[in-house]
Coordinates of C-alpha atoms in Angstrom, one line a residue:
I1 CA 17.6 -13.3 16.4
R2 CA 21.0 -12.0 17.5
S3 CA 23.3 -13.6 14.9
M4 CA 23.2 -15.3 11.6
S5 CA 25.6 -16.4 8.8
I6 CA 25.1 -15.9 5.1
W7 CA 26.7 -18.0 2.4
G8 CA 26.1 -17.9 -1.3
N9 CA 27.3 -18.3 -4.9
N10 CA 26.0 -17.2 -8.3
D11 CA 23.0 -19.5 -8.0
Y12 CA 21.6 -19.1 -4.5
Y13 CA 22.2 -17.8 -0.9
E14 CA 21.8 -19.6 2.3
V15 CA 21.0 -17.9 5.6
S16 CA 21.6 -19.8 8.8
L17 CA 20.7 -18.8 12.4
G18 CA 23.6 -18.5 14.7
Q19 CA 21.8 -19.7 17.8
Q20 CA 21.4 -23.3 18.8
S21 CA 17.7 -22.9 19.2
T22 CA 15.3 -20.0 18.3
H23 CA 11.7 -19.5 19.1
L24 CA 9.9 -18.7 15.9
D25 CA 7.2 -16.7 17.6
R26 CA 7.3 -13.7 15.2
D27 CA 8.0 -13.0 11.5
I28 CA 11.5 -13.3 10.0
I29 CA 11.8 -10.5 7.5
L30 CA 14.5 -10.8 4.7
E31 CA 15.2 -7.6 2.8
I32 CA 16.7 -8.3 -0.7
Q33 CA 17.9 -5.5 -2.9
L34 CA 18.8 -6.0 -6.6
S35 CA 22.3 -4.9 -7.6
E36 CA 20.8 -3.2 -10.7
T37 CA 17.4 -2.2 -11.8
R38 CA 15.5 -4.3 -14.3
T39 CA 16.3 -3.4 -17.9
N40 CA 14.0 -3.4 -20.9
T41 CA 14.1 -6.6 -22.9
I42 CA 13.0 -7.6 -26.4
L43 CA 13.3 -11.3 -27.5
A44 CA 12.4 -12.7 -30.9
V45 CA 12.4 -16.4 -31.7
E46 CA 12.8 -17.4 -35.4
K47 CA 10.0 -19.1 -37.3
N48 CA 9.8 -22.8 -36.9
Q49 CA 9.0 -25.3 -39.6
N50 CA 5.3 -24.4 -39.3
G51 CA 6.0 -20.7 -39.9
Q52 CA 5.3 -19.7 -36.4
L53 CA 7.1 -16.8 -34.7
A54 CA 7.4 -15.9 -31.0
I55 CA 8.1 -12.5 -29.6
M56 CA 8.5 -11.4 -26.0
T57 CA 9.0 -7.9 -24.7
S58 CA 9.6 -6.7 -21.1
F59 CA 9.7 -3.0 -20.1
T60 CA 9.2 -0.9 -17.0
P61 CA 7.3 2.4 -17.7
N62 CA 8.3 5.5 -15.8
E63 CA 6.1 8.2 -14.3
A64 CA 6.2 10.4 -17.4
D65 CA 5.0 7.4 -19.6
C66 CA 2.1 6.8 -17.2
K67 CA 1.0 10.4 -17.3
K68 CA 1.2 10.4 -21.0
V69 CA -0.9 7.3 -21.5
S70 CA -3.4 8.2 -18.7
G71 CA -3.9 11.7 -20.0
T72 CA -3.4 13.2 -16.5
G73 CA -0.4 15.4 -17.3
D74 CA 0.4 17.8 -14.5
S75 CA -3.3 18.1 -13.5
Y76 CA -3.2 14.8 -11.6
T77 CA -4.9 15.2 -8.2
N78 CA -5.3 12.8 -5.3
E79 CA -7.5 12.5 -2.4
F80 CA -6.0 10.5 0.5
V81 CA -8.1 8.6 3.1
F82 CA -6.3 7.2 6.1
V83 CA -8.0 4.3 7.8
V84 CA -6.4 3.7 11.2
D85 CA -6.9 0.7 13.4
C86 CA -7.7 1.9 17.0
S87 CA -8.8 -1.4 18.4
G88 CA -7.6 -2.8 21.7
S89 CA -5.0 -5.1 20.1
M90 CA -3.1 -2.1 18.9
R91 CA -2.0 -1.5 22.5
D92 CA 0.4 -4.5 22.2
E93 CA 3.9 -3.7 21.2
N94 CA 2.9 0.0 21.0
K95 CA 1.4 -0.5 17.6
I96 CA -0.8 2.5 18.1
G97 CA 2.4 4.5 18.7
L98 CA 3.7 3.4 15.3
A99 CA 0.4 4.4 13.7
R100 CA 0.6 7.8 15.4
Q101 CA 4.1 8.4 14.2
A102 CA 3.2 7.5 10.6
M103 CA 0.1 9.6 10.6
L104 CA 1.9 12.8 11.8
L105 CA 4.6 12.3 9.2
F106 CA 1.9 11.8 6.5
L107 CA 0.2 15.0 7.4
K108 CA 3.4 16.9 6.9
S109 CA 4.2 15.3 3.6
L110 CA 1.0 15.4 1.5
P111 CA 1.1 17.5 -1.7
V112 CA -0.6 20.8 -2.1
N113 CA -4.0 21.0 -3.6
C114 CA -4.9 17.5 -2.5
R115 CA -7.8 16.4 -0.3
F116 CA -7.8 14.1 2.7
N117 CA -9.7 12.5 5.6
I118 CA -9.1 10.2 8.5
I119 CA -11.2 7.2 9.6
R120 CA -10.5 5.6 13.0
F121 CA -12.0 2.2 13.5
G122 CA -12.5 -0.6 16.0
S123 CA -15.9 -2.0 17.0
T124 CA -17.3 1.2 15.5
Y125 CA -15.7 3.9 13.3
R126 CA -15.3 7.6 13.5
T127 CA -14.6 10.0 10.7
L128 CA -12.7 13.3 11.1
F129 CA -14.6 15.2 8.4
E130 CA -18.1 13.7 8.6
N131 CA -19.9 15.9 6.1
E132 CA -17.8 15.1 3.1
A133 CA -15.7 12.2 1.8
T134 CA -12.6 14.3 2.0
A135 CA -11.6 17.9 2.9
I136 CA -9.2 20.3 1.3
Y137 CA -5.6 20.0 2.6
N138 CA -5.1 23.4 4.2
E139 CA -3.6 24.7 7.5
K140 CA -6.9 24.7 9.4
N141 CA -7.8 21.1 8.5
V142 CA -4.2 19.9 9.0
N143 CA -4.1 21.4 12.5
E144 CA -7.4 19.7 13.4
A145 CA -6.1 16.4 12.0
Q146 CA -2.8 16.6 13.9
Q147 CA -4.6 17.2 17.2
L148 CA -6.8 14.2 16.5
I149 CA -3.7 12.0 15.9
K150 CA -1.9 13.2 19.0
D151 CA -4.9 12.3 21.1
M152 CA -5.5 8.9 19.3
N153 CA -5.5 5.8 21.5
A154 CA -6.3 2.1 21.0
D155 CA -9.7 2.5 22.7
L156 CA -12.3 1.5 20.1
G157 CA -12.8 -2.2 21.1
G158 CA -12.7 -4.9 18.5
T159 CA -11.5 -4.8 14.9
E160 CA -14.4 -4.3 12.4
L161 CA -12.8 -3.2 9.2
L162 CA -15.8 -3.9 6.9
S163 CA -18.1 -1.1 8.1
P164 CA -15.7 1.8 7.5
L165 CA -14.7 0.5 4.1
Q166 CA -18.4 0.1 3.2
Q167 CA -19.0 3.7 4.2
L168 CA -16.0 4.8 2.2
H169 CA -17.1 2.8 -0.9
S170 CA -20.6 4.4 -0.8
K171 CA -19.0 7.9 -1.3
T172 CA -17.5 8.2 -4.8
P173 CA -14.1 10.0 -5.1
T174 CA -14.2 13.8 -5.6
L175 CA -14.6 14.8 -9.2
G176 CA -11.2 15.0 -10.9
C177 CA -9.4 13.1 -8.0
S178 CA -7.9 9.7 -7.7
R179 CA -8.5 8.0 -4.3
Q180 CA -5.6 6.5 -2.4
I181 CA -6.4 4.7 0.8
F182 CA -3.7 4.2 3.5
L183 CA -4.7 1.4 5.9
L184 CA -2.7 1.1 9.2
T185 CA -3.6 -2.1 11.1
D186 CA -2.3 -5.3 12.7
G187 CA -4.9 -7.1 10.6
E188 CA -6.6 -9.1 13.3
I189 CA -10.1 -9.3 11.8
S190 CA -12.5 -12.2 11.4
N191 CA -14.4 -11.5 8.2
V192 CA -11.5 -11.6 5.8
T193 CA -13.4 -12.9 2.8
A194 CA -16.1 -10.2 3.0
V195 CA -13.5 -7.5 3.3
M196 CA -11.5 -8.8 0.4
D197 CA -14.6 -9.0 -1.8
L198 CA -15.5 -5.4 -1.0
C199 CA -12.0 -4.2 -1.8
R200 CA -12.1 -6.0 -5.0
S201 CA -15.2 -4.1 -6.0
M202 CA -13.5 -0.8 -4.9
S203 CA -10.4 -1.4 -7.1
T204 CA -11.9 0.5 -10.1
S205 CA -11.8 3.8 -8.2
S206 CA -9.4 3.3 -5.3
R207 CA -6.0 1.8 -4.4
I208 CA -5.1 0.5 -0.9
F209 CA -1.6 1.0 0.5
S210 CA -1.5 -1.2 3.6
F211 CA 0.7 -1.1 6.6
G212 CA 1.1 -4.3 8.7
L213 CA 2.1 -3.1 12.2
G214 CA 3.8 -5.2 14.9
A215 CA 5.8 -8.4 15.1
S216 CA 3.0 -10.7 13.7
P217 CA 0.4 -8.9 11.6
S218 CA -2.0 -10.8 9.3
R219 CA 0.4 -11.0 6.3
S220 CA -2.3 -12.6 4.0
L221 CA -4.7 -9.7 4.7
I222 CA -2.2 -6.9 4.4
K223 CA -0.8 -8.3 1.2
G224 CA -4.2 -9.3 -0.2
L225 CA -5.8 -5.9 0.2
A226 CA -2.9 -4.1 -1.5
R227 CA -2.7 -6.6 -4.4
T228 CA -6.4 -6.7 -5.0
T229 CA -6.6 -2.9 -5.5
N230 CA -3.3 -2.4 -7.3
G231 CA -1.7 -0.8 -4.2
R232 CA 1.4 -1.7 -2.2
F233 CA 2.1 -3.1 1.2
V234 CA 4.8 -2.8 3.9
F235 CA 5.3 -4.4 7.3
I236 CA 6.6 -2.3 10.2
P237 CA 8.1 -4.3 13.1
P238 CA 8.2 -3.0 16.7
N239 CA 10.7 -0.3 17.7
T240 CA 11.2 0.8 14.2
Q241 CA 11.4 4.3 12.6
V242 CA 8.5 4.7 10.3
D243 CA 10.0 7.5 8.1
V244 CA 11.3 5.2 5.3
Y245 CA 8.1 3.2 5.1
V246 CA 5.9 6.3 4.9
A247 CA 8.0 7.9 2.2
E248 CA 8.0 4.7 0.2
Q249 CA 4.2 4.3 0.3
L250 CA 3.5 7.9 -0.4
E251 CA 5.8 7.9 -3.4
K252 CA 4.0 4.9 -4.8
A253 CA 0.6 6.4 -4.2
L254 CA 1.6 9.6 -6.0
Q255 CA 2.3 7.6 -9.2
P256 CA -0.6 7.3 -11.6
C257 CA -2.2 3.9 -12.0
I258 CA -3.1 2.6 -15.4
T259 CA -5.5 -0.3 -15.9
N260 CA -7.1 -2.1 -18.8
M261 CA -4.0 -1.7 -21.0
Q262 CA -3.8 -3.2 -24.5
V263 CA -0.7 -3.9 -26.6
K264 CA -1.1 -3.5 -30.4
W265 CA 1.4 -3.9 -33.2
N266 CA 1.4 -4.6 -36.9
L267 CA 2.5 -8.1 -37.6
D268 CA 3.0 -7.3 -41.2
C269 CA 6.1 -5.3 -40.4
I270 CA 7.9 -8.4 -39.0
Q271 CA 10.2 -9.9 -41.5

């Protein structure tokens, strides 16, 4: 798409393509940024004739709030597992090149004292550190991982995501660690339902941060895996710098995740 026009008012915006005809053979990505962040809101509706009262509150907790509630404090530790699609379809549009760039940047950006591992998958899967779920993040292990990524190619056949996830699910996270899974794929798999069901069962101990690579990844799969596990998703089109996407996903993964929350208040204090 070479040109477009944008028109809008206070109610809505309209985006029109400038060309007379356009082949919709790939995704159209609209990036929308709010002019200001969401503010905390408290709304109370007065009692009606039946004596009923309605109250609504909306707030966005920050990282300090999450640490306080979760009890992690400064001792919060992560283990990162990178699941990288090396199937034949990753050759198209140099998607394997995008994965390689992202992985090398990840390996330079992980926090100290964390643990990590890399699983490459296609028709089969191969794990970098086979004897343990994750290994300590140190110079020796990082050098080994970097060499693996530099030599990585789209040479593992089909796209069988279920098996590596099953293997990962069978190994519980390291004691004292929260597991964050980064999935880099074009999402061209056949057994979507089985994969989604498995990830739903993993959501109590792991979050998936998914990357959809290329012009037309499986958007439903990429979004579904992240949403099912309380993670986040991004889409990286061809010929794109991955730096911003990697930084965004890593920042989200480093934030604690709180589940099974309850809100309690004393109704007697409401006048």
